[in-house]
Coordinates of C-alpha atoms in Angstrom, one line a residue:
X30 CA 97.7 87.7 135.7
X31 CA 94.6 85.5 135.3
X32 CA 92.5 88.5 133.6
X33 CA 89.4 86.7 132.3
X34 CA 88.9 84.7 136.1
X35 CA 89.4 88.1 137.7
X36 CA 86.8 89.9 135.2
X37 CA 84.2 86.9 136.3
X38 CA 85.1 87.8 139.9
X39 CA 84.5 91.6 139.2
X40 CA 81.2 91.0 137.6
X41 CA 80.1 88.3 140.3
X42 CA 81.1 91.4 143.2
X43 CA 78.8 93.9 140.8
X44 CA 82.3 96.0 140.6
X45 CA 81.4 96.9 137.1
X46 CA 84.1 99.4 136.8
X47 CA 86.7 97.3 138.2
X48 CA 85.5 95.0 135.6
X49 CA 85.8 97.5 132.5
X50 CA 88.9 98.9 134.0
X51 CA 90.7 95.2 133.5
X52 CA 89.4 94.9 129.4
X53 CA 90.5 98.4 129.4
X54 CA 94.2 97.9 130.8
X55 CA 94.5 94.5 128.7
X56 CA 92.1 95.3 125.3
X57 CA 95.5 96.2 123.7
X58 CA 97.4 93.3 124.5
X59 CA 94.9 90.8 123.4
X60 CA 94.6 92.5 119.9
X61 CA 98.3 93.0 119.8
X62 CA 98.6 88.8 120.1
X63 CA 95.2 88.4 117.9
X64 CA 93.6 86.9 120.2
X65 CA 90.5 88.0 119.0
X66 CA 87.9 85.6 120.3
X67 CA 89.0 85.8 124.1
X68 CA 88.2 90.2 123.6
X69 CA 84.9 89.0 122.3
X70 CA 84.2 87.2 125.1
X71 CA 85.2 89.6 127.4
X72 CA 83.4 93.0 125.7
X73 CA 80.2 90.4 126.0
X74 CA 80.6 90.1 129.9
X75 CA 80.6 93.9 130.2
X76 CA 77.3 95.5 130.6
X77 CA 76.5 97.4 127.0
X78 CA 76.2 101.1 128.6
X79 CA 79.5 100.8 130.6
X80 CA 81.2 99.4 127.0
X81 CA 79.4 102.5 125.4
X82 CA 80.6 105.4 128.0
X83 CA 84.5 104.5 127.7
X84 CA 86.8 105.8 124.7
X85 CA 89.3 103.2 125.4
X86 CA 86.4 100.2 125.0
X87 CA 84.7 101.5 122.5
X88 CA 87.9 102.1 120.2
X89 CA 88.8 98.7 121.6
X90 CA 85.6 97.4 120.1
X91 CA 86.2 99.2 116.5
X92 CA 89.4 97.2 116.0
X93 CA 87.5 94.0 116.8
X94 CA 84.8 94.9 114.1
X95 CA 87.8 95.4 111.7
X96 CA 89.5 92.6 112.3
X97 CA 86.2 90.4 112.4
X98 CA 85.2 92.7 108.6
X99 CA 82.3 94.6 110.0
X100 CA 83.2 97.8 108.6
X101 CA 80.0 98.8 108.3
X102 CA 79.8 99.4 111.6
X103 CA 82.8 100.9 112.3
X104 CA 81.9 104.1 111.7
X105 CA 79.2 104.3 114.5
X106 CA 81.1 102.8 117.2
X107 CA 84.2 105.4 115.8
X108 CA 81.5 108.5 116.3
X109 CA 80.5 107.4 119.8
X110 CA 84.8 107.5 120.6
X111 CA 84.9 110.7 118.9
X112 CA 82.0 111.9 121.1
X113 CA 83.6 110.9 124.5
X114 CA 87.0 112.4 124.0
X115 CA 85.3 115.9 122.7
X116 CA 83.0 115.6 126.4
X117 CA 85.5 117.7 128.8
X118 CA 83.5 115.3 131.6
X119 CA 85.9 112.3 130.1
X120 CA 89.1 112.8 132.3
X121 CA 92.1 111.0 130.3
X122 CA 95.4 111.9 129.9
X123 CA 96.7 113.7 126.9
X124 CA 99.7 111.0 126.7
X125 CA 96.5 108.4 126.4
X126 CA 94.1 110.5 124.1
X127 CA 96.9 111.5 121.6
X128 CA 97.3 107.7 120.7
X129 CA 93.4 107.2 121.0
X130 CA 92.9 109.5 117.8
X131 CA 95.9 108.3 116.2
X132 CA 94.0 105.1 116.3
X133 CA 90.8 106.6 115.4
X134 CA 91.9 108.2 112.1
X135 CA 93.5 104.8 111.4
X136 CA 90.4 103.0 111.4
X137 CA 88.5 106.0 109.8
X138 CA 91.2 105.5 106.6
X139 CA 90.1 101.9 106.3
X140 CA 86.7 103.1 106.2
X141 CA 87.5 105.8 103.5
X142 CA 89.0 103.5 101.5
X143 CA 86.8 100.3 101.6
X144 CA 83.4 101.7 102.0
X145 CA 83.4 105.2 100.4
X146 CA 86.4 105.1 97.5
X147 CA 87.2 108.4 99.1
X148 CA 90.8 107.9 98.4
X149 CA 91.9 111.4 98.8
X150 CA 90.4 111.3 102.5
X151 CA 92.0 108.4 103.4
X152 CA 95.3 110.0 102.2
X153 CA 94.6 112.7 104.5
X154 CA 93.9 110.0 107.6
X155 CA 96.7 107.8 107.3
X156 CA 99.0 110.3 107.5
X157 CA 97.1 112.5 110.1
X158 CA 97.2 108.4 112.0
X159 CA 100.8 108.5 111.4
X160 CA 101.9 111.7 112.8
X161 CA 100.0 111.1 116.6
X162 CA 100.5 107.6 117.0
X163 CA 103.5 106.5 119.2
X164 CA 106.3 104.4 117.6
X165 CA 104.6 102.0 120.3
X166 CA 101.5 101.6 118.1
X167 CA 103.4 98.7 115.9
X168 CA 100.3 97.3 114.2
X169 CA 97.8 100.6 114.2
X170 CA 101.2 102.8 111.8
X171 CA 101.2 99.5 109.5
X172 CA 97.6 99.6 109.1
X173 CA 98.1 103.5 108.3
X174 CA 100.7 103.1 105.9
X175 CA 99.0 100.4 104.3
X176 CA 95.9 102.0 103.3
X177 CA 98.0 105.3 102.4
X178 CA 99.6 102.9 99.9
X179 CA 96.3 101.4 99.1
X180 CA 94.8 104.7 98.1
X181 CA 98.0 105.5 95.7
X182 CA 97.3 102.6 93.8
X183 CA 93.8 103.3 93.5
X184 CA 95.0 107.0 92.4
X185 CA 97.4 105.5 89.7
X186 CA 100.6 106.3 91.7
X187 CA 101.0 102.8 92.4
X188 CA 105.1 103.4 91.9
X189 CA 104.8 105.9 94.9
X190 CA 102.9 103.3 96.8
X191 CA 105.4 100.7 96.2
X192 CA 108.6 102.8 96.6
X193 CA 107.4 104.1 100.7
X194 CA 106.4 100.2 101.9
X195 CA 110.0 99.3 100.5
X196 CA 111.8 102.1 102.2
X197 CA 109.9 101.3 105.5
X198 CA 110.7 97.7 104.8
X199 CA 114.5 98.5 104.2
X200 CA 115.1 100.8 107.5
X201 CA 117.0 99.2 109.9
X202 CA 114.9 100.9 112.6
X203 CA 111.1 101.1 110.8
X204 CA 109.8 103.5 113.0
X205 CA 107.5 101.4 114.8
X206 CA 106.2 99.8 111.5
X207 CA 105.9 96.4 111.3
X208 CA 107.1 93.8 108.6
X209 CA 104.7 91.3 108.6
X210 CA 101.9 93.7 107.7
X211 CA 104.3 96.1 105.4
X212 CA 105.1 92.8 103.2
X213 CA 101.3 92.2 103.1
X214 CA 100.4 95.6 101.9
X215 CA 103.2 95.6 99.3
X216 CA 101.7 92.1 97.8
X217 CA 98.4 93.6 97.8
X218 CA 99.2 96.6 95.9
X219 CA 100.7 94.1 93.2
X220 CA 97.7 92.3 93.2
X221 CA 95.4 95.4 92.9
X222 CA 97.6 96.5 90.0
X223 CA 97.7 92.7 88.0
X224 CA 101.2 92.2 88.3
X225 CA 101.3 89.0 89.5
X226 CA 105.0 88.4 88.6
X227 CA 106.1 91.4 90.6
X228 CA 103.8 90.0 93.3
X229 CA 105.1 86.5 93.1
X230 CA 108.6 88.0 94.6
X231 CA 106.8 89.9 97.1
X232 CA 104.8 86.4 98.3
X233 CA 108.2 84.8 98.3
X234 CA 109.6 87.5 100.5
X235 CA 106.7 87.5 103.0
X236 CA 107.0 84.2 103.1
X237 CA 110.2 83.8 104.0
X238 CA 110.0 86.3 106.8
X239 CA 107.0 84.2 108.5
X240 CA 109.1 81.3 108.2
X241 CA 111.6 83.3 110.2
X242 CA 109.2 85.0 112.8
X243 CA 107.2 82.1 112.9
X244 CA 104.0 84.7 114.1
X245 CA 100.6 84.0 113.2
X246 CA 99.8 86.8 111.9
X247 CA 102.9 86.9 109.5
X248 CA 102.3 83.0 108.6
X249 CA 98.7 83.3 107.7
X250 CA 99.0 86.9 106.0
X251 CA 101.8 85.2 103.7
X252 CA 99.8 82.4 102.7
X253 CA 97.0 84.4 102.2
X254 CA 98.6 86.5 99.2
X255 CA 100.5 83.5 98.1
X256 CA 97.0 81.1 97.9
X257 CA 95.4 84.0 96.0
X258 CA 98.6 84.3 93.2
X259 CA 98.9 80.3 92.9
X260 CA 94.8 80.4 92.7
X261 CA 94.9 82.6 90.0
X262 CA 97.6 81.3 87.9
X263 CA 95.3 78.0 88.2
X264 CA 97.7 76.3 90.7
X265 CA 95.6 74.7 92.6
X266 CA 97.3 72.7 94.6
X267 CA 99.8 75.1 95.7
X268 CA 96.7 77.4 96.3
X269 CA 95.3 74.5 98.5
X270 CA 98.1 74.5 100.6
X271 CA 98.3 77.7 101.5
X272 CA 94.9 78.3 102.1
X273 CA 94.5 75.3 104.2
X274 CA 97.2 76.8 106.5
X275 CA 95.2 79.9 107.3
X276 CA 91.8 77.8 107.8
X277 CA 93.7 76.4 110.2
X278 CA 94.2 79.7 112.0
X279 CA 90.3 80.8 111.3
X280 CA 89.9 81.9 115.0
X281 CA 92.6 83.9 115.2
X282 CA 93.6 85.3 111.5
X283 CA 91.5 88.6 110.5
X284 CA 88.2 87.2 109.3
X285 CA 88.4 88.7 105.8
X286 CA 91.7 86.5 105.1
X287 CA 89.8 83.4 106.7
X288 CA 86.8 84.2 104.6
X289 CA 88.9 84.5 101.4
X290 CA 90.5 81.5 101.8
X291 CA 87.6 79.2 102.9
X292 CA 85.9 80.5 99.8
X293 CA 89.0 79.7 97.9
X294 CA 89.0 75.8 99.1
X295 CA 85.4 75.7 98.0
X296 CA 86.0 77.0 94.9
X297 CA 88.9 74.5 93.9
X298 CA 86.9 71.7 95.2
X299 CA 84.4 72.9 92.5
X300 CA 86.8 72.7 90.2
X301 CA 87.9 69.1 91.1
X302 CA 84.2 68.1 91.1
X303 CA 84.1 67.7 94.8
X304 CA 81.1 69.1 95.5
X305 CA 80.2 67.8 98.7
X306 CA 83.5 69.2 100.3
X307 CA 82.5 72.7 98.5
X308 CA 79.5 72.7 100.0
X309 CA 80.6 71.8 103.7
X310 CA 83.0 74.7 103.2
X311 CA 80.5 77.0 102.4
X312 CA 78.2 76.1 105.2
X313 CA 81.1 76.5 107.7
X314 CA 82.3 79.6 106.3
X315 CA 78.1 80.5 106.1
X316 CA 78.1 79.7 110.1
X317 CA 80.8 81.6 111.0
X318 CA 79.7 84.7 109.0
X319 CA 76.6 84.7 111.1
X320 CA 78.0 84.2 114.4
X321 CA 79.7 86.9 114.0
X322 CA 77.0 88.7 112.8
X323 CA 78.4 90.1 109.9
X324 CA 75.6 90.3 107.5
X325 CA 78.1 92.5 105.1
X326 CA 80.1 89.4 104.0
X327 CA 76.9 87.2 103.7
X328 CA 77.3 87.8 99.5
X329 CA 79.7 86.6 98.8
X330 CA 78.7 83.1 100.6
X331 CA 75.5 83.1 98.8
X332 CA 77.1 83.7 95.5
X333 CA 79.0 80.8 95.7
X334 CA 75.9 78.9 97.2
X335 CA 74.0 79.9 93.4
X336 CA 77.0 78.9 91.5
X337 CA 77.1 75.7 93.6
X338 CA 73.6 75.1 92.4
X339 CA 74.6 75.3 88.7
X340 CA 77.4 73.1 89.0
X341 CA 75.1 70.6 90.8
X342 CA 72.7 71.0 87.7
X343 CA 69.9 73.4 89.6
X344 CA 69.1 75.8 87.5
X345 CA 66.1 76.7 88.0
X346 CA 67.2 77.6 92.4
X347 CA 70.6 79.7 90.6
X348 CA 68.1 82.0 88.4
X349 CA 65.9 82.6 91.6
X350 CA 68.9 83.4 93.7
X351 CA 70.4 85.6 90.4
X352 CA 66.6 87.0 89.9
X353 CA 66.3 87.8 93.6
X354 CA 69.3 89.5 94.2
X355 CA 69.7 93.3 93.4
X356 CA 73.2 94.3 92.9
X357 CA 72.5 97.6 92.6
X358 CA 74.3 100.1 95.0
X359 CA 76.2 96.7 96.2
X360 CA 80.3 97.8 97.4
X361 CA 82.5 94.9 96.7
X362 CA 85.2 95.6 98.7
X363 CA 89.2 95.0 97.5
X364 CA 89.4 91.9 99.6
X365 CA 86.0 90.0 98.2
X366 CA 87.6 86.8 96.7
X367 CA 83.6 86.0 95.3
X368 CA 81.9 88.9 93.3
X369 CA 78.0 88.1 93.7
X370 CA 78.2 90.7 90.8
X371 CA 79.8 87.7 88.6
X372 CA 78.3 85.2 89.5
X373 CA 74.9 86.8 88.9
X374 CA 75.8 87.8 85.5
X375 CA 77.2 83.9 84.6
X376 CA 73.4 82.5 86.0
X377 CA 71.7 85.5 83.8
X378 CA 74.1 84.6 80.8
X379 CA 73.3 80.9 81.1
X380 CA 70.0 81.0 81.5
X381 CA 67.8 84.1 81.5
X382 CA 65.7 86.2 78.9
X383 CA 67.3 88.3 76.5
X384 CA 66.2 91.4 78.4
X385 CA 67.9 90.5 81.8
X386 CA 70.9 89.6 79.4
X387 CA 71.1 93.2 77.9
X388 CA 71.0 94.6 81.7
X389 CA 73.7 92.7 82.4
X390 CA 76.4 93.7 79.7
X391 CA 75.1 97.4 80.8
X392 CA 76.1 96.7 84.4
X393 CA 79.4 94.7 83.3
X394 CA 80.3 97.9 81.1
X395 CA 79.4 100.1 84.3
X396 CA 82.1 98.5 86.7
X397 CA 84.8 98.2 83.9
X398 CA 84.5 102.1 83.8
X399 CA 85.2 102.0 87.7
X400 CA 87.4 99.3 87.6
X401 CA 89.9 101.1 84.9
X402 CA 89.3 104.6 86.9
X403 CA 90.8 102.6 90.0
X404 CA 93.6 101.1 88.5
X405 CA 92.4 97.4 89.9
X406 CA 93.4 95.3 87.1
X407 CA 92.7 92.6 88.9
X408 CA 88.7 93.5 88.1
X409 CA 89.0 94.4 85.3
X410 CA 90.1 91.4 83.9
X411 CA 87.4 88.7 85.4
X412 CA 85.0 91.8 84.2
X413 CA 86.3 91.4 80.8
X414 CA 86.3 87.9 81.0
X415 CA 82.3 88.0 81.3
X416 CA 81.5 90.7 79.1
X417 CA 83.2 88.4 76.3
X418 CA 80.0 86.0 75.7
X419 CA 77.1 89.0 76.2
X420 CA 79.4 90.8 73.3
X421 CA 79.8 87.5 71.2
X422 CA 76.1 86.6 71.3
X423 CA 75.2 89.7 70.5
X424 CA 77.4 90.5 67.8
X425 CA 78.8 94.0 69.3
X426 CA 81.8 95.5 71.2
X427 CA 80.6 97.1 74.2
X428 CA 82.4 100.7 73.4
X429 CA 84.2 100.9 76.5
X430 CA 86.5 98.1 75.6
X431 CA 89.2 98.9 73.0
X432 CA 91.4 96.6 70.8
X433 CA 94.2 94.8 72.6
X434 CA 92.7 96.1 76.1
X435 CA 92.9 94.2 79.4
X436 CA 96.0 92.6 79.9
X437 CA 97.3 89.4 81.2
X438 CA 96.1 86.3 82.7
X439 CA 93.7 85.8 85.7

């Protein structure tokens, strides 16, 4: 039972398929108790053309990238999978390939959702995901269902999106769903939409049930949604608790909630004028982002690195950073807690020429129109926010935002 000493043993004997045969048998496991670390260390031991040859790994290897939020490279690794279980040479079982898709078009709906705004698709791949994976597959049918319900919102269905996570949340027998990641998806989808009351009883909810399951991943999803709604209603200490309960988790909670709430510690320590315990949360979160090599989240760290700069009165190091950095084409994904699209505009608004100031209430106009076509309110309204100052210095509405628009608070 002493998997990593026996792997070292393998290796040590040059039994390199005895060695990928025990990640293989036990990959599963170790994602299924997040233990996400010890299957880094272990796909690192394995030679990288064995990890490359083997469905199992490589799908393996895919949900490590998602839960360390390297989607950009899922779809690679996902393609190399596909390839294997289409080669006739791979011998494996249908009763192990059927589950081996199901988790394939799982991932491939995160993908569709996140990366390409392909809603539609990833529709069509959560519920392919659903109909081949086992009841077995707890954590890979949540994931499914969750970006289904994702997608609905994002269509402008949110009621429908709402209404199936509470009937797989009310079945006595939830079909090999599971709760902790079915309350998280229903919070989200309140949070996409801007109801933040609605939300606040899903929070409490999700809460409650970590309390009772007392499982990481159900304790540091909870507080992740609940630091976000206390953060936004401007209760910061409440925020600060439940953030700090998840940092405390940061090697074993998906990195995207770590991230999040690392950058929401720095940003209330901001707020309090603490701006030495800012910045050592933004080098630790910086540190970690590039261990992991994930270059995708490195934005949103130097975002909040430029408006560090401006609260510490260096103006002239924000404008480089805002002058240097080409938003253009940029995907900020639903989970970003730090827009680097913002914070660019707020340095260019502040301080640059009148022309750069013009380009920005164009690109602030741009993503309202995409924001509104999504249904996340929770955009929309920071966008609005920022478009207020460009249209008050320069004496005009911009035409895509009509009286009374925008909503509540934020």
């Amino acid at each position: 039972g002493q998997v990593e000493d026996a792997l070292h043993h393998a290796l040590a004997a040059g039994d390199v398929e005895a060695a990928a045969q025990l990640v293989e048998d036990n990959a599963h496991g170790l994602l299924n108790r997040l233990e996400r670390h010890a299957l880094e260390r272990w796909l690192a031991l394995l030679p990288r053309e064995v990890a490359r040859k083997s469905p199992r790994l490589l799908v393996a290897q895919a949900w490590l990238l998602y839960r360390q939020a390297r989607l950009e490279a899922l779809d690679a690794v996902l393609d190399a999978a596909e390839s294997h279980l289409h080669n006739a040479e791979d011998s494996i079982p249908p009763a192990d390939e059927r589950p081996l898709w199901g988790q394939i078009y799982t991932l491939r709906s995160t993908t569709a959702y996140v990366l390409h705004d392909d809603f539609l698709h990833c529709l069509s791949l959560a519920e392919r995901a659903l109909e081949w994976l086992p009841v077995s597959e707890r954590g890979a049918r949540s994931t499914a269902l969750i970006y289904w319900s994702f997608s609905k919102q994002a269509l402008g269905e949110k009621k429908a999106a709402v209404r199936r996570l509470e009937q797989a949340l009310g079945d006595p027998a939830p079909h090999g769903l599971a709760p902790p990641q079915l309350h998280h998806g229903l919070c989200m989808v309140q949070y996409l939409s801007g109801d933040l009351h609605q939300m606040l009883g899903a929070t409490q909810r999700s809460l409650a049930y970590a309390a009772e399951l007392n499982h990481i991943n159900a304790v540091t999803g909870a507080n992740w949604l609940s630091g976000l709604l206390h953060y936004e209603w401007n209760d910061h200490s409440t925020a600060t608790a439940h953030f700090s309960k998840v940092v405390k988790w940061q090697h074993t909670a998906q990195f995207a909630t770590t991230s999040t709430c690392m950058l929401g510690l720095a940003r209330i320590f901001q707020a309090r004028s603490e701006l030495e315990k800012a910045q050592e949360m933004i080098d630790s979160l910086r540190a970690e982002t590039l261990r992991l090599d994930n270059t995708g989240l490195l934005p949103p760290v130097d975002s909040i690195q430029a408006d560090q700069w401006l609260k510490q009165g260096d103006v002239a190091r924000a404008l480089r950073w805002a002058r240097s950095f080409n938003p253009q084409g940029l995907r900020e994904p639903f989970f970003w807690f730090e827009l680097p699209s913002l914070t660019r505009a707020r340095v260019l608004i502040a301080a640059g020429t009148n022309q750069e100031v013009r380009a920005v209430r164009r690109m602030l106009q741009d993503k309202l129109t995409v924001a509104r076509k999504q249904h996340r309110v929770q955009r929309v309204i920071p966008i609005l926010a920022h478009l207020a100052p460009v249209s008050y210095t320069h004496l005009t509405l911009p035409t895509t935002i009509k009286p009374g628009g925008g909503g509540g608070g934020g």
